């Protein structure tokens, strides 16, 4: 099975918000991603609303015929919004106001009691819950004990090592991703991955056979400036497909 591609459209909203107007519209980007073959849309409603807004989440649910994966911090404000929007999926992520992007995975092991309330309420509302975690056994065991059906493995450190052309480090982290994916899938979890992936770094991750979904945003939106979003999404889908086919042969 070829991994699904969830297109994260947050940074269309980043550009829109730079001027405070209506364009570029992240909902239009989501519709275009659908035409290019995206399998889902991912959007992170941050506490400070630096990119996606509450209204975007409502419109994505109403106007886009693709499953929505809402990335959210484990706060009561976000839980109320997620229960109201009832997206197909929610991915619980750590969030720090001062960070530029989601730096590292959730400490599911250290925050078990806090997270249980969120995972339970979202799951009971019919939303598929995932936890954005580092690729290690401790965090996977914590996700298992919380009873979530999905984990998303953070690929940020791998992508950074690729960008820095640190092949040794990239290979080591890739190994951690493989081991975590194998262990988690063996325990019955659905495995997703994402963060920081580019045309240059996506294939070794997409080749991990247990990975069922990749969520990719910043690079696709950046590339869209030069070649258009449809072309960027199509090329990413092609790389994911060829990685999986090569892994099989
Ligand atoms: N997955 C999760 C859980 C994320 O928080 C993000 C960033 O919002 C992504 C995937 C996509 O990361 P990037 O925009 O770097 O491709």
PDB file of C-alpha atoms and ligand atoms in Angstrom:
ATOM      1  CA  UNK A   1       0.000   0.000   0.000  1.00  0.00           C
ATOM      2  CA  UNK A   2       1.261   3.479  -0.928  1.00  0.00           C
ATOM      3  CA  UNK A   3       1.312   5.878   2.064  1.00  0.00           C
ATOM      4  CA  UNK A   4      -1.366   8.569   1.983  1.00  0.00           C
ATOM      5  CA  UNK A   5      -0.172  12.147   1.614  1.00  0.00           C
ATOM      6  CA  UNK A   6      -1.693  14.699   3.975  1.00  0.00           C
ATOM      7  CA  UNK A   7      -0.945  18.212   2.743  1.00  0.00           C
ATOM      8  CA  UNK A   8      -0.421  20.735   5.524  1.00  0.00           C
ATOM      9  CA  UNK A   9      -1.718  24.120   4.338  1.00  0.00           C
ATOM     10  CA  UNK A  10      -0.703  26.195   7.425  1.00  0.00           C
ATOM     11  CA  UNK A  11       1.827  28.292   5.570  1.00  0.00           C
ATOM     12  CA  UNK A  12      -0.636  29.466   2.950  1.00  0.00           C
ATOM     13  CA  UNK A  13      -2.309  31.116   5.938  1.00  0.00           C
ATOM     14  CA  UNK A  14       1.077  32.430   7.146  1.00  0.00           C
ATOM     15  CA  UNK A  15       1.405  34.401   3.890  1.00  0.00           C
ATOM     16  CA  UNK A  16      -2.210  35.571   4.060  1.00  0.00           C
ATOM     17  CA  UNK A  17      -1.784  36.762   7.646  1.00  0.00           C
ATOM     18  CA  UNK A  18       1.348  38.740   6.754  1.00  0.00           C
ATOM     19  CA  UNK A  19      -1.040  41.331   5.263  1.00  0.00           C
ATOM     20  CA  UNK A  20      -4.153  40.501   7.260  1.00  0.00           C
ATOM     21  CA  UNK A  21      -6.408  40.116   4.188  1.00  0.00           C
ATOM     22  CA  UNK A  22      -8.184  37.173   2.546  1.00  0.00           C
ATOM     23  CA  UNK A  23      -5.490  35.831   0.228  1.00  0.00           C
ATOM     24  CA  UNK A  24      -3.888  33.468  -0.400  1.00  0.00           C
ATOM     25  CA  UNK A  25      -6.804  31.358   0.839  1.00  0.00           C
ATOM     26  CA  UNK A  26      -5.788  28.076   2.569  1.00  0.00           C
ATOM     27  CA  UNK A  27      -9.160  26.572   1.628  1.00  0.00           C
ATOM     28  CA  UNK A  28      -8.411  27.167  -2.059  1.00  0.00           C
ATOM     29  CA  UNK A  29      -5.000  25.540  -1.498  1.00  0.00           C
ATOM     30  CA  UNK A  30      -6.714  22.516   0.053  1.00  0.00           C
ATOM     31  CA  UNK A  31      -9.036  22.245  -2.959  1.00  0.00           C
ATOM     32  CA  UNK A  32      -6.056  22.430  -5.291  1.00  0.00           C
ATOM     33  CA  UNK A  33      -4.201  19.784  -3.267  1.00  0.00           C
ATOM     34  CA  UNK A  34      -7.233  17.525  -3.716  1.00  0.00           C
ATOM     35  CA  UNK A  35      -7.077  17.983  -7.510  1.00  0.00           C
ATOM     36  CA  UNK A  36      -3.387  17.059  -7.421  1.00  0.00           C
ATOM     37  CA  UNK A  37      -4.111  13.811  -5.584  1.00  0.00           C
ATOM     38  CA  UNK A  38      -3.643  14.685  -1.906  1.00  0.00           C
ATOM     39  CA  UNK A  39      -5.302  12.154   0.366  1.00  0.00           C
ATOM     40  CA  UNK A  40      -5.985  14.499   3.252  1.00  0.00           C
ATOM     41  CA  UNK A  41      -5.524  18.015   4.571  1.00  0.00           C
ATOM     42  CA  UNK A  42      -3.651  18.852   7.748  1.00  0.00           C
ATOM     43  CA  UNK A  43      -3.966  22.143   9.598  1.00  0.00           C
ATOM     44  CA  UNK A  44      -2.546  23.256  12.941  1.00  0.00           C
ATOM     45  CA  UNK A  45      -4.708  25.674  14.896  1.00  0.00           C
ATOM     46  CA  UNK A  46      -2.121  27.213  17.198  1.00  0.00           C
ATOM     47  CA  UNK A  47      -2.915  28.979  20.445  1.00  0.00           C
ATOM     48  CA  UNK A  48      -1.633  32.277  19.002  1.00  0.00           C
ATOM     49  CA  UNK A  49      -3.473  31.751  15.637  1.00  0.00           C
ATOM     50  CA  UNK A  50      -0.293  32.715  13.795  1.00  0.00           C
ATOM     51  CA  UNK A  51      -1.475  30.944  10.645  1.00  0.00           C
ATOM     52  CA  UNK A  52      -4.691  28.878  10.605  1.00  0.00           C
ATOM     53  CA  UNK A  53      -7.711  30.533  12.237  1.00  0.00           C
ATOM     54  CA  UNK A  54     -10.895  29.163  13.769  1.00  0.00           C
ATOM     55  CA  UNK A  55     -12.804  30.230  10.654  1.00  0.00           C
ATOM     56  CA  UNK A  56     -10.348  28.309   8.418  1.00  0.00           C
ATOM     57  CA  UNK A  57     -11.083  25.137  10.378  1.00  0.00           C
ATOM     58  CA  UNK A  58     -14.843  25.575   9.910  1.00  0.00           C
ATOM     59  CA  UNK A  59     -14.414  26.283   6.177  1.00  0.00           C
ATOM     60  CA  UNK A  60     -12.009  23.361   5.648  1.00  0.00           C
ATOM     61  CA  UNK A  61     -14.672  21.083   7.137  1.00  0.00           C
ATOM     62  CA  UNK A  62     -17.485  22.562   5.035  1.00  0.00           C
ATOM     63  CA  UNK A  63     -15.815  23.301   1.693  1.00  0.00           C
ATOM     64  CA  UNK A  64     -13.138  20.639   1.161  1.00  0.00           C
ATOM     65  CA  UNK A  65     -13.977  17.048   0.263  1.00  0.00           C
ATOM     66  CA  UNK A  66     -10.921  15.549   1.938  1.00  0.00           C
ATOM     67  CA  UNK A  67     -10.491  14.193   5.462  1.00  0.00           C
ATOM     68  CA  UNK A  68      -9.199  16.904   7.812  1.00  0.00           C
ATOM     69  CA  UNK A  69      -6.439  16.158  10.293  1.00  0.00           C
ATOM     70  CA  UNK A  70      -6.493  18.874  12.958  1.00  0.00           C
ATOM     71  CA  UNK A  71      -3.190  19.346  14.749  1.00  0.00           C
ATOM     72  CA  UNK A  72      -3.806  20.657  18.233  1.00  0.00           C
ATOM     73  CA  UNK A  73      -2.226  21.180  21.610  1.00  0.00           C
ATOM     74  CA  UNK A  74      -3.750  19.396  24.585  1.00  0.00           C
ATOM     75  CA  UNK A  75      -5.558  22.421  26.009  1.00  0.00           C
ATOM     76  CA  UNK A  76      -9.192  22.805  26.988  1.00  0.00           C
ATOM     77  CA  UNK A  77      -9.679  25.590  24.424  1.00  0.00           C
ATOM     78  CA  UNK A  78      -8.491  23.330  21.567  1.00  0.00           C
ATOM     79  CA  UNK A  79     -10.497  20.383  22.863  1.00  0.00           C
ATOM     80  CA  UNK A  80     -13.723  22.443  22.753  1.00  0.00           C
ATOM     81  CA  UNK A  81     -12.954  23.512  19.175  1.00  0.00           C
ATOM     82  CA  UNK A  82     -12.099  19.954  18.101  1.00  0.00           C
ATOM     83  CA  UNK A  83     -15.243  18.521  19.693  1.00  0.00           C
ATOM     84  CA  UNK A  84     -17.315  21.130  17.884  1.00  0.00           C
ATOM     85  CA  UNK A  85     -15.572  20.729  14.489  1.00  0.00           C
ATOM     86  CA  UNK A  86     -15.455  16.911  14.803  1.00  0.00           C
ATOM     87  CA  UNK A  87     -12.679  16.497  12.200  1.00  0.00           C
ATOM     88  CA  UNK A  88     -11.890  13.084  10.730  1.00  0.00           C
ATOM     89  CA  UNK A  89      -8.627  13.060  12.709  1.00  0.00           C
ATOM     90  CA  UNK A  90      -6.802  15.011  15.373  1.00  0.00           C
ATOM     91  CA  UNK A  91      -3.090  14.871  16.051  1.00  0.00           C
ATOM     92  CA  UNK A  92      -2.056  16.026  19.496  1.00  0.00           C
ATOM     93  CA  UNK A  93       1.192  17.972  19.311  1.00  0.00           C
ATOM     94  CA  UNK A  94       3.334  19.779  21.871  1.00  0.00           C
ATOM     95  CA  UNK A  95       3.135  23.534  21.491  1.00  0.00           C
ATOM     96  CA  UNK A  96       5.335  26.294  22.831  1.00  0.00           C
ATOM     97  CA  UNK A  97       4.368  29.871  22.124  1.00  0.00           C
ATOM     98  CA  UNK A  98       7.952  30.978  21.430  1.00  0.00           C
ATOM     99  CA  UNK A  99       8.847  28.155  18.995  1.00  0.00           C
ATOM    100  CA  UNK A 100       8.922  28.670  15.221  1.00  0.00           C
ATOM    101  CA  UNK A 101       7.503  25.213  14.538  1.00  0.00           C
ATOM    102  CA  UNK A 102       6.700  22.049  16.474  1.00  0.00           C
ATOM    103  CA  UNK A 103      10.135  21.266  17.875  1.00  0.00           C
ATOM    104  CA  UNK A 104      10.211  17.639  18.885  1.00  0.00           C
ATOM    105  CA  UNK A 105       7.532  15.189  19.870  1.00  0.00           C
ATOM    106  CA  UNK A 106       5.013  15.097  22.627  1.00  0.00           C
ATOM    107  CA  UNK A 107       6.129  13.644  25.953  1.00  0.00           C
ATOM    108  CA  UNK A 108       3.314  11.102  25.956  1.00  0.00           C
ATOM    109  CA  UNK A 109       5.156   9.064  28.580  1.00  0.00           C
ATOM    110  CA  UNK A 110       5.549  11.981  30.997  1.00  0.00           C
ATOM    111  CA  UNK A 111       2.062  13.441  30.487  1.00  0.00           C
ATOM    112  CA  UNK A 112      -0.054  10.310  30.523  1.00  0.00           C
ATOM    113  CA  UNK A 113      -2.681  11.512  32.983  1.00  0.00           C
ATOM    114  CA  UNK A 114      -3.041  14.921  31.338  1.00  0.00           C
ATOM    115  CA  UNK A 115      -3.387  13.421  27.838  1.00  0.00           C
ATOM    116  CA  UNK A 116      -5.853  10.674  28.772  1.00  0.00           C
ATOM    117  CA  UNK A 117      -8.700  13.175  29.129  1.00  0.00           C
ATOM    118  CA  UNK A 118      -8.082  14.534  25.590  1.00  0.00           C
ATOM    119  CA  UNK A 119      -7.564  11.222  23.813  1.00  0.00           C
ATOM    120  CA  UNK A 120     -10.686   9.782  25.428  1.00  0.00           C
ATOM    121  CA  UNK A 121     -12.937  12.778  24.681  1.00  0.00           C
ATOM    122  CA  UNK A 122     -11.791  13.053  21.046  1.00  0.00           C
ATOM    123  CA  UNK A 123     -12.099   9.313  20.436  1.00  0.00           C
ATOM    124  CA  UNK A 124     -15.583   9.226  21.991  1.00  0.00           C
ATOM    125  CA  UNK A 125     -16.574  12.052  19.617  1.00  0.00           C
ATOM    126  CA  UNK A 126     -15.653   9.907  16.591  1.00  0.00           C
ATOM    127  CA  UNK A 127     -12.308  11.562  15.791  1.00  0.00           C
ATOM    128  CA  UNK A 128      -9.308   9.326  15.043  1.00  0.00           C
ATOM    129  CA  UNK A 129      -6.644  10.392  17.511  1.00  0.00           C
ATOM    130  CA  UNK A 130      -2.918  10.380  16.948  1.00  0.00           C
ATOM    131  CA  UNK A 131       0.012  11.508  19.061  1.00  0.00           C
ATOM    132  CA  UNK A 132       3.003  13.261  17.501  1.00  0.00           C
ATOM    133  CA  UNK A 133       5.956  11.532  19.157  1.00  0.00           C
ATOM    134  CA  UNK A 134       9.667  10.932  18.841  1.00  0.00           C
ATOM    135  CA  UNK A 135      10.526   7.540  17.326  1.00  0.00           C
ATOM    136  CA  UNK A 136      11.305   5.564  20.450  1.00  0.00           C
ATOM    137  CA  UNK A 137       9.822   2.634  22.361  1.00  0.00           C
ATOM    138  CA  UNK A 138       9.078   4.617  25.516  1.00  0.00           C
ATOM    139  CA  UNK A 139       6.798   7.027  23.673  1.00  0.00           C
ATOM    140  CA  UNK A 140       5.150   4.242  21.670  1.00  0.00           C
ATOM    141  CA  UNK A 141       4.452   2.313  24.866  1.00  0.00           C
ATOM    142  CA  UNK A 142       2.891   5.472  26.323  1.00  0.00           C
ATOM    143  CA  UNK A 143       0.684   5.849  23.222  1.00  0.00           C
ATOM    144  CA  UNK A 144      -0.362   2.205  23.590  1.00  0.00           C
ATOM    145  CA  UNK A 145      -1.262   2.704  27.207  1.00  0.00           C
ATOM    146  CA  UNK A 146      -3.391   5.715  26.219  1.00  0.00           C
ATOM    147  CA  UNK A 147      -5.258   3.502  23.739  1.00  0.00           C
ATOM    148  CA  UNK A 148      -4.850   5.787  20.700  1.00  0.00           C
ATOM    149  CA  UNK A 149      -5.110   4.097  17.283  1.00  0.00           C
ATOM    150  CA  UNK A 150      -2.354   6.142  15.579  1.00  0.00           C
ATOM    151  CA  UNK A 151       1.057   7.670  16.262  1.00  0.00           C
ATOM    152  CA  UNK A 152       2.824  10.149  14.013  1.00  0.00           C
ATOM    153  CA  UNK A 153       6.604   9.818  14.183  1.00  0.00           C
ATOM    154  CA  UNK A 154       8.455  13.149  14.204  1.00  0.00           C
ATOM    155  CA  UNK A 155      10.851  13.258  11.246  1.00  0.00           C
ATOM    156  CA  UNK A 156      12.209  16.741  12.021  1.00  0.00           C
ATOM    157  CA  UNK A 157      15.616  15.610  13.289  1.00  0.00           C
ATOM    158  CA  UNK A 158      16.032  13.288  10.299  1.00  0.00           C
ATOM    159  CA  UNK A 159      15.104  16.085   7.874  1.00  0.00           C
ATOM    160  CA  UNK A 160      17.527  18.472   9.584  1.00  0.00           C
ATOM    161  CA  UNK A 161      20.350  15.924   9.313  1.00  0.00           C
ATOM    162  CA  UNK A 162      19.539  15.539   5.589  1.00  0.00           C
ATOM    163  CA  UNK A 163      19.593  19.331   5.103  1.00  0.00           C
ATOM    164  CA  UNK A 164      22.940  19.504   6.910  1.00  0.00           C
ATOM    165  CA  UNK A 165      24.186  16.641   4.689  1.00  0.00           C
ATOM    166  CA  UNK A 166      25.088  14.711   7.834  1.00  0.00           C
ATOM    167  CA  UNK A 167      24.663  11.273   6.331  1.00  0.00           C
ATOM    168  CA  UNK A 168      25.702   9.405   9.479  1.00  0.00           C
ATOM    169  CA  UNK A 169      23.140  11.187  11.617  1.00  0.00           C
ATOM    170  CA  UNK A 170      20.410  10.857   8.966  1.00  0.00           C
ATOM    171  CA  UNK A 171      21.068   7.098   8.739  1.00  0.00           C
ATOM    172  CA  UNK A 172      20.952   6.738  12.529  1.00  0.00           C
ATOM    173  CA  UNK A 173      17.654   8.573  12.877  1.00  0.00           C
ATOM    174  CA  UNK A 174      16.215   6.702   9.916  1.00  0.00           C
ATOM    175  CA  UNK A 175      17.076   3.520  11.744  1.00  0.00           C
ATOM    176  CA  UNK A 176      15.222   4.802  14.833  1.00  0.00           C
ATOM    177  CA  UNK A 177      12.220   5.631  12.620  1.00  0.00           C
ATOM    178  CA  UNK A 178      12.273   2.115  11.106  1.00  0.00           C
ATOM    179  CA  UNK A 179      12.601   0.404  14.472  1.00  0.00           C
ATOM    180  CA  UNK A 180       9.818   2.520  15.992  1.00  0.00           C
ATOM    181  CA  UNK A 181       7.523   1.962  12.999  1.00  0.00           C
ATOM    182  CA  UNK A 182       8.093  -1.793  13.133  1.00  0.00           C
ATOM    183  CA  UNK A 183       7.538  -1.970  16.885  1.00  0.00           C
ATOM    184  CA  UNK A 184       4.439   0.262  16.867  1.00  0.00           C
ATOM    185  CA  UNK A 185       2.808  -1.510  13.916  1.00  0.00           C
ATOM    186  CA  UNK A 186       3.565  -4.847  15.573  1.00  0.00           C
ATOM    187  CA  UNK A 187       1.621  -3.634  18.616  1.00  0.00           C
ATOM    188  CA  UNK A 188      -1.359  -2.703  16.396  1.00  0.00           C
ATOM    189  CA  UNK A 189      -0.766   1.033  15.980  1.00  0.00           C
ATOM    190  CA  UNK A 190      -1.233   2.787  12.648  1.00  0.00           C
ATOM    191  CA  UNK A 191       2.016   4.600  11.886  1.00  0.00           C
ATOM    192  CA  UNK A 192       2.238   8.057  10.337  1.00  0.00           C
ATOM    193  CA  UNK A 193       5.268  10.328   9.945  1.00  0.00           C
ATOM    194  CA  UNK A 194       6.040  13.911   9.128  1.00  0.00           C
ATOM    195  CA  UNK A 195       7.833  17.196   9.711  1.00  0.00           C
ATOM    196  CA  UNK A 196      10.440  18.922   7.620  1.00  0.00           C
ATOM    197  CA  UNK A 197      10.289  16.455   4.706  1.00  0.00           C
ATOM    198  CA  UNK A 198      11.347  17.617   1.229  1.00  0.00           C
ATOM    199  CA  UNK A 199      11.736  16.103  -2.243  1.00  0.00           C
ATOM    200  CA  UNK A 200      15.292  15.191  -1.219  1.00  0.00           C
ATOM    201  CA  UNK A 201      14.502  13.547   2.123  1.00  0.00           C
ATOM    202  CA  UNK A 202      11.070  11.944   1.670  1.00  0.00           C
ATOM    203  CA  UNK A 203      11.945   8.682  -0.088  1.00  0.00           C
ATOM    204  CA  UNK A 204      13.780   6.781   2.683  1.00  0.00           C
ATOM    205  CA  UNK A 205      10.909   7.573   5.079  1.00  0.00           C
ATOM    206  CA  UNK A 206       8.237   6.666   2.514  1.00  0.00           C
ATOM    207  CA  UNK A 207      10.066   3.358   1.955  1.00  0.00           C
ATOM    208  CA  UNK A 208       9.347   2.255   5.545  1.00  0.00           C
ATOM    209  CA  UNK A 209       6.591  -0.244   4.823  1.00  0.00           C
ATOM    210  CA  UNK A 210       4.688   0.240   8.101  1.00  0.00           C
ATOM    211  CA  UNK A 211       4.105   3.955   7.419  1.00  0.00           C
ATOM    212  CA  UNK A 212       0.557   4.542   6.250  1.00  0.00           C
ATOM    213  CA  UNK A 213       0.502   8.349   6.026  1.00  0.00           C
ATOM    214  CA  UNK A 214       2.951  11.221   5.582  1.00  0.00           C
ATOM    215  CA  UNK A 215       2.032  14.786   6.534  1.00  0.00           C
ATOM    216  CA  UNK A 216       4.016  17.404   4.658  1.00  0.00           C
ATOM    217  CA  UNK A 217       3.532  21.159   4.512  1.00  0.00           C
ATOM    218  CA  UNK A 218       6.206  23.816   4.676  1.00  0.00           C
ATOM    219  CA  UNK A 219       8.312  22.480   1.815  1.00  0.00           C
ATOM    220  CA  UNK A 220       5.301  21.912  -0.468  1.00  0.00           C
ATOM    221  CA  UNK A 221       4.004  25.435   0.059  1.00  0.00           C
ATOM    222  CA  UNK A 222       7.521  26.833  -0.434  1.00  0.00           C
ATOM    223  CA  UNK A 223       7.946  24.865  -3.649  1.00  0.00           C
ATOM    224  CA  UNK A 224       4.502  25.978  -4.839  1.00  0.00           C
ATOM    225  CA  UNK A 225       5.862  29.535  -5.094  1.00  0.00           C
ATOM    226  CA  UNK A 226       8.104  28.362  -7.912  1.00  0.00           C
ATOM    227  CA  UNK A 227       6.181  25.577  -9.632  1.00  0.00           C
ATOM    228  CA  UNK A 228       2.595  25.785  -8.392  1.00  0.00           C
ATOM    229  CA  UNK A 229       0.938  23.708  -5.671  1.00  0.00           C
ATOM    230  CA  UNK A 230      -0.472  21.099  -8.033  1.00  0.00           C
ATOM    231  CA  UNK A 231       2.943  20.360  -9.507  1.00  0.00           C
ATOM    232  CA  UNK A 232       4.571  20.245  -6.052  1.00  0.00           C
ATOM    233  CA  UNK A 233       1.962  17.828  -4.677  1.00  0.00           C
ATOM    234  CA  UNK A 234       2.081  15.652  -7.790  1.00  0.00           C
ATOM    235  CA  UNK A 235       5.867  15.400  -7.589  1.00  0.00           C
ATOM    236  CA  UNK A 236       5.763  14.524  -3.875  1.00  0.00           C
ATOM    237  CA  UNK A 237       3.123  11.846  -4.542  1.00  0.00           C
ATOM    238  CA  UNK A 238       5.328  10.447  -7.317  1.00  0.00           C
ATOM    239  CA  UNK A 239       8.371  10.244  -5.032  1.00  0.00           C
ATOM    240  CA  UNK A 240       6.354   8.529  -2.297  1.00  0.00           C
ATOM    241  CA  UNK A 241       5.000   6.020  -4.789  1.00  0.00           C
ATOM    242  CA  UNK A 242       8.378   5.229  -6.317  1.00  0.00           C
ATOM    243  CA  UNK A 243       9.996   4.857  -2.858  1.00  0.00           C
ATOM    244  CA  UNK A 244       7.413   2.244  -1.938  1.00  0.00           C
ATOM    245  CA  UNK A 245       7.686   0.443  -5.270  1.00  0.00           C
ATOM    246  CA  UNK A 246      11.495   0.354  -5.010  1.00  0.00           C
ATOM    247  CA  UNK A 247      11.239  -0.972  -1.438  1.00  0.00           C
ATOM    248  CA  UNK A 248       9.083  -3.829  -2.706  1.00  0.00           C
ATOM    249  CA  UNK A 249      11.382  -4.836  -5.552  1.00  0.00           C
TER     250      UNK A 249
HETATM  251  N1  LIG B   1       3.045  16.633  11.202  1.00  0.00           N
HETATM  252  C1  LIG B   1       2.871  17.360  12.328  1.00  0.00           C
HETATM  253  C2  LIG B   1       2.301  16.691  13.521  1.00  0.00           C
HETATM  254  C3  LIG B   1       3.195  18.732  12.358  1.00  0.00           C
HETATM  255  O1  LIG B   1       3.045  19.436  13.499  1.00  0.00           O
HETATM  256  C4  LIG B   1       3.674  19.342  11.183  1.00  0.00           C
HETATM  257  C5  LIG B   1       3.952  20.811  11.173  1.00  0.00           C
HETATM  258  O2  LIG B   1       2.801  21.523  11.420  1.00  0.00           O
HETATM  259  C6  LIG B   1       3.816  18.546  10.041  1.00  0.00           C
HETATM  260  C7  LIG B   1       3.529  17.187  10.082  1.00  0.00           C
HETATM  261  C8  LIG B   1       4.304  19.116   8.736  1.00  0.00           C
HETATM  262  O3  LIG B   1       5.588  19.613   8.889  1.00  0.00           O
HETATM  263  P1  LIG B   1       6.234  20.476   7.714  1.00  0.00           P
HETATM  264  O4  LIG B   1       5.360  21.682   7.552  1.00  0.00           O
HETATM  265  O5  LIG B   1       7.592  20.784   8.214  1.00  0.00           O
HETATM  266  O6  LIG B   1       6.213  19.615   6.483  1.00  0.00           O
END
